[in-house]
PDB file of N, CA and C in Angstrom:
ATOM      1  N   UNK A1428       4.960   3.094  25.141  1.00 76.00           N
ATOM      2  CA  UNK A1428       3.847   3.571  24.245  1.00 76.00           C
ATOM      3  C   UNK A1428       2.659   3.703  25.184  1.00 76.00           C
ATOM      4  N   UNK A1429       1.738   4.623  24.666  1.00 88.00           N
ATOM      5  CA  UNK A1429       0.443   4.605  25.501  1.00 88.00           C
ATOM      6  C   UNK A1429      -0.228   3.265  25.544  1.00 88.00           C
ATOM      7  N   UNK A1430      -0.166   2.589  24.423  1.00 84.00           N
ATOM      8  CA  UNK A1430      -1.102   1.362  24.428  1.00 84.00           C
ATOM      9  C   UNK A1430      -0.503   0.303  25.460  1.00 84.00           C
ATOM     10  N   UNK A1431       1.011   0.319  25.601  1.00 89.00           N
ATOM     11  CA  UNK A1431       1.534  -0.487  26.652  1.00 89.00           C
ATOM     12  C   UNK A1431       1.045  -0.077  28.061  1.00 89.00           C
ATOM     13  N   UNK A1432       0.954   1.195  28.282  1.00 91.00           N
ATOM     14  CA  UNK A1432       0.497   1.739  29.588  1.00 91.00           C
ATOM     15  C   UNK A1432      -1.082   1.308  29.869  1.00 91.00           C
ATOM     16  N   UNK A1433      -1.710   1.377  28.810  1.00 91.00           N
ATOM     17  CA  UNK A1433      -3.232   1.066  29.049  1.00 91.00           C
ATOM     18  C   UNK A1433      -3.511  -0.386  29.133  1.00 91.00           C
ATOM     19  N   UNK A1434      -2.915  -1.280  28.322  1.00 89.00           N
ATOM     20  CA  UNK A1434      -3.187  -2.748  28.199  1.00 89.00           C
ATOM     21  C   UNK A1434      -2.030  -3.610  28.685  1.00 89.00           C
ATOM     22  N   UNK A1435      -1.182  -3.148  29.400  1.00 91.00           N
ATOM     23  CA  UNK A1435      -0.029  -3.887  30.055  1.00 91.00           C
ATOM     24  C   UNK A1435       0.694  -4.889  29.196  1.00 91.00           C
ATOM     25  N   UNK A1436       0.529  -4.710  27.897  1.00 91.00           N
ATOM     26  CA  UNK A1436       1.381  -5.695  26.974  1.00 91.00           C
ATOM     27  C   UNK A1436       1.690  -4.765  25.629  1.00 91.00           C
ATOM     28  N   UNK A1437       2.591  -5.437  25.024  1.00 89.00           N
ATOM     29  CA  UNK A1437       2.993  -4.857  23.549  1.00 89.00           C
ATOM     30  C   UNK A1437       1.948  -5.048  22.484  1.00 89.00           C
ATOM     31  N   UNK A1438       1.865  -4.054  21.706  1.00 83.00           N
ATOM     32  CA  UNK A1438       0.812  -4.200  20.588  1.00 83.00           C
ATOM     33  C   UNK A1438       1.453  -5.259  19.684  1.00 83.00           C
ATOM     34  N   UNK A1439       0.386  -6.108  18.897  1.00 82.00           N
ATOM     35  CA  UNK A1439       0.738  -6.898  18.033  1.00 82.00           C
ATOM     36  C   UNK A1439       0.838  -6.305  16.541  1.00 82.00           C
ATOM     37  N   UNK A1440       2.094  -6.131  15.881  1.00 82.00           N
ATOM     38  CA  UNK A1440       2.239  -5.394  14.748  1.00 82.00           C
ATOM     39  C   UNK A1440       2.187  -6.257  13.623  1.00 82.00           C
ATOM     40  N   UNK A1441       2.002  -7.707  13.752  1.00 80.00           N
ATOM     41  CA  UNK A1441       1.907  -8.691  12.625  1.00 80.00           C
ATOM     42  C   UNK A1441       0.816  -8.332  11.633  1.00 80.00           C
ATOM     43  N   UNK A1442      -0.336  -7.692  11.920  1.00 73.00           N
ATOM     44  CA  UNK A1442      -1.446  -7.471  11.070  1.00 73.00           C
ATOM     45  C   UNK A1442      -1.339  -6.148  10.424  1.00 73.00           C
ATOM     46  N   UNK A1443      -0.301  -5.190  10.669  1.00 79.00           N
ATOM     47  CA  UNK A1443      -0.169  -4.118   9.956  1.00 79.00           C
ATOM     48  C   UNK A1443       0.420  -4.263   8.745  1.00 79.00           C
ATOM     49  N   UNK A1444      -0.095  -3.293   7.782  1.00 81.00           N
ATOM     50  CA  UNK A1444       0.484  -3.521   6.417  1.00 81.00           C
ATOM     51  C   UNK A1444       1.052  -2.050   6.058  1.00 81.00           C
ATOM     52  N   UNK A1445       2.243  -1.965   5.402  1.00 86.00           N
ATOM     53  CA  UNK A1445       2.817  -0.751   5.037  1.00 86.00           C
ATOM     54  C   UNK A1445       2.052   0.043   4.109  1.00 86.00           C
ATOM     55  N   UNK A1446       2.237   1.361   3.938  1.00 88.00           N
ATOM     56  CA  UNK A1446       1.620   2.294   3.097  1.00 88.00           C
ATOM     57  C   UNK A1446       2.007   1.759   1.542  1.00 88.00           C
ATOM     58  N   UNK A1447       1.160   1.678   0.636  1.00 90.00           N
ATOM     59  CA  UNK A1447       1.576   1.399  -0.776  1.00 90.00           C
ATOM     60  C   UNK A1447       1.730   0.000  -1.136  1.00 90.00           C
ATOM     61  N   UNK A1448       1.687  -0.925  -0.252  1.00 91.00           N
ATOM     62  CA  UNK A1448       1.785  -2.325  -0.444  1.00 91.00           C
ATOM     63  C   UNK A1448       0.654  -2.744  -1.491  1.00 91.00           C
ATOM     64  N   UNK A1449       0.880  -3.711  -2.371  1.00 92.00           N
ATOM     65  CA  UNK A1449      -0.186  -4.218  -3.368  1.00 92.00           C
ATOM     66  C   UNK A1449      -1.160  -5.018  -2.493  1.00 92.00           C
ATOM     67  N   UNK A1450      -2.500  -4.708  -2.844  1.00 90.00           N
ATOM     68  CA  UNK A1450      -3.601  -5.566  -2.427  1.00 90.00           C
ATOM     69  C   UNK A1450      -4.698  -5.870  -3.333  1.00 90.00           C
ATOM     70  N   UNK A1451      -5.584  -6.840  -3.047  1.00 88.00           N
ATOM     71  CA  UNK A1451      -6.772  -7.097  -3.775  1.00 88.00           C
ATOM     72  C   UNK A1451      -7.903  -6.350  -3.180  1.00 88.00           C
ATOM     73  N   UNK A1452      -8.779  -5.850  -4.071  1.00 88.00           N
ATOM     74  CA  UNK A1452      -9.971  -5.268  -3.799  1.00 88.00           C
ATOM     75  C   UNK A1452     -11.269  -5.947  -4.131  1.00 88.00           C
ATOM     76  N   UNK A1453     -11.891  -6.595  -3.345  1.00 85.00           N
ATOM     77  CA  UNK A1453     -12.968  -7.518  -3.815  1.00 85.00           C
ATOM     78  C   UNK A1453     -14.178  -6.723  -4.423  1.00 85.00           C
ATOM     79  N   UNK A1454     -14.705  -7.301  -5.419  1.00 81.00           N
ATOM     80  CA  UNK A1454     -15.820  -6.541  -5.995  1.00 81.00           C
ATOM     81  C   UNK A1454     -17.236  -7.151  -5.415  1.00 81.00           C
ATOM     82  N   UNK A1455     -18.120  -6.453  -5.253  1.00 76.00           N
ATOM     83  CA  UNK A1455     -19.402  -6.868  -4.559  1.00 76.00           C
ATOM     84  C   UNK A1455     -20.192  -7.739  -5.474  1.00 76.00           C
ATOM     85  N   UNK A1456     -21.012  -8.769  -4.848  1.00 73.00           N
ATOM     86  CA  UNK A1456     -21.682  -9.723  -5.654  1.00 73.00           C
ATOM     87  C   UNK A1456     -22.584  -9.091  -6.508  1.00 73.00           C
ATOM     88  N   UNK A1457     -23.048  -7.735  -6.416  1.00 72.00           N
ATOM     89  CA  UNK A1457     -24.051  -7.210  -7.364  1.00 72.00           C
ATOM     90  C   UNK A1457     -23.329  -6.817  -8.843  1.00 72.00           C
ATOM     91  N   UNK A1458     -22.103  -6.610  -8.523  1.00 72.00           N
ATOM     92  CA  UNK A1458     -21.222  -6.175  -9.858  1.00 72.00           C
ATOM     93  C   UNK A1458     -20.391  -7.370 -10.519  1.00 72.00           C
ATOM     94  N   UNK A1459     -20.429  -8.459  -9.944  1.00 74.00           N
ATOM     95  CA  UNK A1459     -19.618  -9.579 -10.464  1.00 74.00           C
ATOM     96  C   UNK A1459     -20.570 -10.562 -11.299  1.00 74.00           C
ATOM     97  N   UNK A1460     -20.151 -10.616 -12.572  1.00 76.00           N
ATOM     98  CA  UNK A1460     -20.731 -11.688 -13.456  1.00 76.00           C
ATOM     99  C   UNK A1460     -20.253 -13.171 -13.168  1.00 76.00           C
ATOM    100  N   UNK A1461     -20.890 -14.058 -13.738  1.00 78.00           N
ATOM    101  CA  UNK A1461     -20.697 -15.394 -13.265  1.00 78.00           C
ATOM    102  C   UNK A1461     -19.145 -15.867 -13.618  1.00 78.00           C
ATOM    103  N   UNK A1462     -18.601 -15.363 -14.798  1.00 81.00           N
ATOM    104  CA  UNK A1462     -17.214 -15.607 -14.977  1.00 81.00           C
ATOM    105  C   UNK A1462     -16.193 -14.624 -15.055  1.00 81.00           C
ATOM    106  N   UNK A1463     -16.669 -13.362 -14.592  1.00 78.00           N
ATOM    107  CA  UNK A1463     -15.978 -12.228 -14.545  1.00 78.00           C
ATOM    108  C   UNK A1463     -14.891 -12.132 -13.419  1.00 78.00           C
ATOM    109  N   UNK A1464     -14.091 -10.994 -13.384  1.00 81.00           N
ATOM    110  CA  UNK A1464     -13.190 -10.867 -12.367  1.00 81.00           C
ATOM    111  C   UNK A1464     -13.969 -10.836 -10.970  1.00 81.00           C
ATOM    112  N   UNK A1465     -13.314 -11.358  -9.874  1.00 83.00           N
ATOM    113  CA  UNK A1465     -13.730 -11.328  -8.733  1.00 83.00           C
ATOM    114  C   UNK A1465     -13.056 -10.243  -7.634  1.00 83.00           C
ATOM    115  N   UNK A1466     -11.994  -9.417  -8.211  1.00 84.00           N
ATOM    116  CA  UNK A1466     -11.370  -8.440  -7.572  1.00 84.00           C
ATOM    117  C   UNK A1466     -10.579  -7.641  -8.545  1.00 84.00           C
ATOM    118  N   UNK A1467     -10.082  -6.453  -8.076  1.00 86.00           N
ATOM    119  CA  UNK A1467      -9.276  -5.571  -8.853  1.00 86.00           C
ATOM    120  C   UNK A1467      -7.796  -5.479  -8.082  1.00 86.00           C
ATOM    121  N   UNK A1468      -6.909  -5.022  -8.605  1.00 92.00           N
ATOM    122  CA  UNK A1468      -5.585  -4.757  -8.028  1.00 92.00           C
ATOM    123  C   UNK A1468      -5.482  -3.322  -7.505  1.00 92.00           C
ATOM    124  N   UNK A1469      -4.948  -3.314  -6.385  1.00 93.00           N
ATOM    125  CA  UNK A1469      -4.906  -1.871  -5.810  1.00 93.00           C
ATOM    126  C   UNK A1469      -3.755  -1.702  -4.964  1.00 93.00           C
ATOM    127  N   UNK A1470      -3.633  -0.582  -4.131  1.00 95.00           N
ATOM    128  CA  UNK A1470      -2.564  -0.230  -3.209  1.00 95.00           C
ATOM    129  C   UNK A1470      -3.336   0.174  -1.827  1.00 95.00           C
ATOM    130  N   UNK A1471      -2.773  -0.481  -0.795  1.00 92.00           N
ATOM    131  CA  UNK A1471      -3.086  -0.065   0.497  1.00 92.00           C
ATOM    132  C   UNK A1471      -2.697   1.356   0.901  1.00 92.00           C
ATOM    133  N   UNK A1472      -3.771   2.067   1.246  1.00 93.00           N
ATOM    134  CA  UNK A1472      -3.425   3.696   1.694  1.00 93.00           C
ATOM    135  C   UNK A1472      -3.499   3.696   3.397  1.00 93.00           C
ATOM    136  N   UNK A1473      -4.558   3.195   4.057  1.00 91.00           N
ATOM    137  CA  UNK A1473      -4.575   3.501   5.377  1.00 91.00           C
ATOM    138  C   UNK A1473      -5.655   2.751   5.857  1.00 91.00           C
ATOM    139  N   UNK A1474      -5.888   2.725   7.442  1.00 86.00           N
ATOM    140  CA  UNK A1474      -6.961   2.061   8.031  1.00 86.00           C
ATOM    141  C   UNK A1474      -7.928   3.275   8.447  1.00 86.00           C
ATOM    142  N   UNK A1475      -9.171   2.774   8.244  1.00 84.00           N
ATOM    143  CA  UNK A1475     -10.328   3.572   8.638  1.00 84.00           C
ATOM    144  C   UNK A1475     -10.330   3.836   9.979  1.00 84.00           C
ATOM    145  N   UNK A1476     -10.830   5.219  10.321  1.00 82.00           N
ATOM    146  CA  UNK A1476     -10.571   5.704  11.612  1.00 82.00           C
ATOM    147  C   UNK A1476     -11.977   5.044  12.469  1.00 82.00           C
ATOM    148  N   UNK A1477     -13.264   5.109  12.034  1.00 83.00           N
ATOM    149  CA  UNK A1477     -14.291   4.722  12.570  1.00 83.00           C
ATOM    150  C   UNK A1477     -14.750   3.125  12.341  1.00 83.00           C
ATOM    151  N   UNK A1478     -13.941   2.474  11.647  1.00 81.00           N
ATOM    152  CA  UNK A1478     -14.496   0.965  11.507  1.00 81.00           C
ATOM    153  C   UNK A1478     -13.197   0.305  11.200  1.00 81.00           C
ATOM    154  N   UNK A1479     -13.268  -1.081  11.292  1.00 82.00           N
ATOM    155  CA  UNK A1479     -12.136  -1.976  11.128  1.00 82.00           C
ATOM    156  C   UNK A1479     -11.675  -2.251   9.527  1.00 82.00           C
ATOM    157  N   UNK A1480     -12.216  -1.381   8.639  1.00 87.00           N
ATOM    158  CA  UNK A1480     -11.953  -1.484   7.367  1.00 87.00           C
ATOM    159  C   UNK A1480     -10.588  -0.647   6.965  1.00 87.00           C
ATOM    160  N   UNK A1481     -10.314  -1.039   5.671  1.00 90.00           N
ATOM    161  CA  UNK A1481      -8.996  -0.325   5.190  1.00 90.00           C
ATOM    162  C   UNK A1481      -9.340   0.557   3.791  1.00 90.00           C
ATOM    163  N   UNK A1482      -8.693   1.458   3.721  1.00 92.00           N
ATOM    164  CA  UNK A1482      -8.817   2.252   2.372  1.00 92.00           C
ATOM    165  C   UNK A1482      -7.776   1.840   1.397  1.00 92.00           C
ATOM    166  N   UNK A1483      -8.125   1.713   0.142  1.00 93.00           N
ATOM    167  CA  UNK A1483      -7.026   1.283  -0.883  1.00 93.00           C
ATOM    168  C   UNK A1483      -7.427   2.251  -2.178  1.00 93.00           C
ATOM    169  N   UNK A1484      -6.349   2.181  -3.041  1.00 95.00           N
ATOM    170  CA  UNK A1484      -6.500   2.821  -4.260  1.00 95.00           C
ATOM    171  C   UNK A1484      -6.676   1.774  -5.328  1.00 95.00           C
ATOM    172  N   UNK A1485      -7.901   1.780  -5.964  1.00 92.00           N
ATOM    173  CA  UNK A1485      -8.115   1.020  -7.187  1.00 92.00           C
ATOM    174  C   UNK A1485      -7.455   1.345  -8.241  1.00 92.00           C
ATOM    175  N   UNK A1486      -6.335   0.624  -8.846  1.00 93.00           N
ATOM    176  CA  UNK A1486      -5.674   1.006 -10.068  1.00 93.00           C
ATOM    177  C   UNK A1486      -6.702   0.955 -11.285  1.00 93.00           C
ATOM    178  N   UNK A1487      -7.671   0.065 -11.335  1.00 90.00           N
ATOM    179  CA  UNK A1487      -8.521   0.081 -12.611  1.00 90.00           C
ATOM    180  C   UNK A1487      -9.358   1.108 -12.792  1.00 90.00           C
ATOM    181  N   UNK A1488     -10.061   1.554 -11.597  1.00 90.00           N
ATOM    182  CA  UNK A1488     -10.905   2.987 -11.854  1.00 90.00           C
ATOM    183  C   UNK A1488     -10.271   4.405 -11.236  1.00 90.00           C
ATOM    184  N   UNK A1489      -9.129   4.117 -10.804  1.00 93.00           N
ATOM    185  CA  UNK A1489      -8.447   5.347 -10.251  1.00 93.00           C
ATOM    186  C   UNK A1489      -9.129   6.019  -8.905  1.00 93.00           C
ATOM    187  N   UNK A1490      -9.923   5.197  -8.225  1.00 93.00           N
ATOM    188  CA  UNK A1490     -10.508   5.794  -7.060  1.00 93.00           C
ATOM    189  C   UNK A1490     -10.149   5.289  -5.760  1.00 93.00           C
ATOM    190  N   UNK A1491     -10.477   5.815  -4.605  1.00 92.00           N
ATOM    191  CA  UNK A1491     -10.190   5.203  -3.330  1.00 92.00           C
ATOM    192  C   UNK A1491     -11.267   4.453  -2.911  1.00 92.00           C
ATOM    193  N   UNK A1492     -11.262   3.149  -2.493  1.00 90.00           N
ATOM    194  CA  UNK A1492     -12.382   2.304  -1.908  1.00 90.00           C
ATOM    195  C   UNK A1492     -11.980   2.071  -0.588  1.00 90.00           C
ATOM    196  N   UNK A1493     -13.131   1.656   0.068  1.00 87.00           N
ATOM    197  CA  UNK A1493     -13.088   1.210   1.495  1.00 87.00           C
ATOM    198  C   UNK A1493     -13.275  -0.537   1.431  1.00 87.00           C
ATOM    199  N   UNK A1494     -12.335  -1.079   1.776  1.00 84.00           N
ATOM    200  CA  UNK A1494     -12.296  -2.437   1.764  1.00 84.00           C
ATOM    201  C   UNK A1494     -12.429  -3.162   2.968  1.00 84.00           C
ATOM    202  N   UNK A1495     -13.244  -4.236   3.005  1.00 76.00           N
ATOM    203  CA  UNK A1495     -13.595  -4.882   4.165  1.00 76.00           C
ATOM    204  C   UNK A1495     -12.619  -6.057   4.327  1.00 76.00           C
ATOM    205  N   UNK A1496     -12.582  -6.478   5.580  1.00 61.00           N
ATOM    206  CA  UNK A1496     -11.359  -7.557   6.098  1.00 61.00           C
ATOM    207  C   UNK A1496     -11.834  -8.782   5.477  1.00 61.00           C
TER     208      UNK A1496
END
């Protein structure tokens, strides 16, 4: 692959997640009550092109959110 030509080693594929796998979307501190939910269930969609974040579909709200590592 082109990665191998540039870096002289094989890419690490352990951190990759398959499309559609279940994930947890963390809720920001401003939106969390003391005894409320800390996350929502969702599905992994893809990796962000311009940052190390991920995009996930939030089942509860029906929207696509950017998730931080």
